[in-house]
Amino acid sequence: MTKVITYGTFDLLHHGHRNLLKRAKALGDYLIVGVTSESYDRYRGKLNVQQSLMERIENVRGLGLADEIVVEEYEGQKIDDIVRLQVDIFAIGSDWTGRFDYLKEYCQVVYLERTKGISSTELRDRQHPLIRLGVVGSGRIANRFIPESKFVSGVTVEGVFNPHEDSAWSFAQRHELGFWSSEYEEFLSRVNAVYIASPHETHYEYAEHALRAGKHVLCEKPMVFTASEAERLFGLAREQGVILMEAIKTAYCPGFQRLVSCAKSGKIGRIVSVDATFTKLLPSHARGMRNNGAGGSVTELASYPLLAAFKLLGFEYEEIGFYSYFGQRDGVDLFTQIHLRYSGAIASGKVGLGVKSEGSLVISGTRGYIYVPAPWWKTEYFELRFEDPNEVEKNFYKFSGDGLRYEIMEFLARIAGGRMDEGACELSVRLAGAIEKYRSGGVVRLD
Ligand code: CTP
């Protein structure tokens, strides 16, 4: 009996898949089909799959061509499957020509011609109209956003807005964008969503204007400086039937999401303390160091440790306190330690633009603790540690590129679904509320 194996995601099953499976089956007597798991697809950067693993398996099974279906869960599994299942032929579409030659050591490798004019990507794009997005601002993060957006299907960055036309123009040239503008109205009329990456103090105005114009808004953190401004913007988004989302990339990265679930699963017992640090030394001329009311460590970085505290201990803290080192009387806070007191728990966050520290996250529980090494906000790895060192559990996750692709994916999924994530809205309101508290004088100066 000749055994053939093939692999794929088989999202939104189409006739290209059917042709491929038919031809693969014809190569032998027994066909094994490997269907990728959700986590493996995420791992290899395929972030736009629409159907669940179960749906995709059922669709493949429904074709009646597979004699056996396996789930592909990790890099290198193909070799293991081929050896374990005693496969004679590995078959795959011609878009992969050459990529699987390394399997020739284990079995025959056949590349079958791909059916022209159809793909899951195309079907996904047809289902949801392409989002034409414009970038507001042309600074550091905006420059990182463009390459990241290319990893996500269903969106195209069309143009850029900057009140300084020269800056808009050079950004558009650098990223080969279709247009640039220094007129916000005109800019908005050419897109159906915006990513706001302008200086913090301008977010509210740009977001409000865009929402009023019926555009979806992805806004860099901190979205705004007060809870009421955040509430007003979310209210406006609801009224207008559009999506408003704060670009808190860590919240959407798979490793961090798994970390939160793991910590809350009871494995380390009751969580009693969360300690998160994020420091980033900036030169004195940087935007974040400007004493214009919008600079400083808290406004720039506090969203990260606050995110960890809120996700792990909730929003219902009883007290929040800030201790800041300013360096100079009229300077920005170069370092701030934030304390959140909960009933039965405490969180502390350290942020610094002029003081360097270890950027780790430690979640302490009654049975053990979780240690996430720097940079914890790009969670790729975390350890569960217990009194008995033999019990240590190590967890690895993939954090692709700059990580912005995860929040872009979420933004598009929310647009496609037509609904905001109420938990994420509340998180943004609470983050803004904490920053408001700091800015309204709730700080103890260390100098
Ligand atoms: N395939 C094919 N002809 C097509 C599309 C896919 O022969 N028109 C083959 C692929 O080469 C692969 C298998 O079907 O061997 C599963 O491919 P998969 O990646 O699931 O499908 P795509 O439509 O290529 O998906 P995407 O657009 O998400 O990459």
PDB file of C-alpha atoms in Angstrom, residues 249-251 253 256 276-280 304 307 356-361 372-380 399 402:
ATOM      1  CA  LYS A 249       0.271  45.583  21.536  1.00  0.00           C
ATOM      2  CA  THR A 250       1.189  43.436  24.551  1.00  0.00           C
ATOM      3  CA  ALA A 251      -2.490  42.753  25.276  1.00  0.00           C
ATOM      4  CA  CYS A 253       0.335  39.097  21.707  1.00  0.00           C
ATOM      5  CA  PHE A 256       1.073  37.409  27.030  1.00  0.00           C
ATOM      6  CA  ALA A 276       6.306  44.815  36.318  1.00  0.00           C
ATOM      7  CA  THR A 277       9.063  47.068  35.067  1.00  0.00           C
ATOM      8  CA  PHE A 278       9.561  48.847  31.758  1.00  0.00           C
ATOM      9  CA  THR A 279      12.371  51.345  31.273  1.00  0.00           C
ATOM     10  CA  LYS A 280      13.677  52.866  28.072  1.00  0.00           C
ATOM     11  CA  TYR A 304       2.480  48.384  30.223  1.00  0.00           C
ATOM     12  CA  LEU A 307      -1.937  46.409  31.794  1.00  0.00           C
ATOM     13  CA  LYS A 356      17.430  51.924  33.721  1.00  0.00           C
ATOM     14  CA  SER A 357      16.246  48.779  35.437  1.00  0.00           C
ATOM     15  CA  GLU A 358      15.578  45.095  34.798  1.00  0.00           C
ATOM     16  CA  GLY A 359      12.488  44.835  32.578  1.00  0.00           C
ATOM     17  CA  SER A 360      10.955  41.740  34.051  1.00  0.00           C
ATOM     18  CA  LEU A 361       7.522  40.733  35.286  1.00  0.00           C
ATOM     19  CA  VAL A 372       8.910  36.619  32.719  1.00  0.00           C
ATOM     20  CA  PRO A 373      12.334  37.927  31.726  1.00  0.00           C
ATOM     21  CA  ALA A 374      12.853  41.220  29.902  1.00  0.00           C
ATOM     22  CA  PRO A 375      11.302  42.226  27.626  1.00  0.00           C
ATOM     23  CA  TRP A 376       8.177  40.793  29.278  1.00  0.00           C
ATOM     24  CA  TRP A 377       5.966  43.083  27.150  1.00  0.00           C
ATOM     25  CA  LYS A 378       7.007  41.006  24.136  1.00  0.00           C
ATOM     26  CA  THR A 379       6.250  37.779  25.972  1.00  0.00           C
ATOM     27  CA  GLU A 380       8.161  34.983  24.280  1.00  0.00           C
ATOM     28  CA  PHE A 399       6.467  36.867  19.157  1.00  0.00           C
ATOM     29  CA  ASP A 402       7.548  43.983  16.166  1.00  0.00           C
TER      30      ASP A 402
END
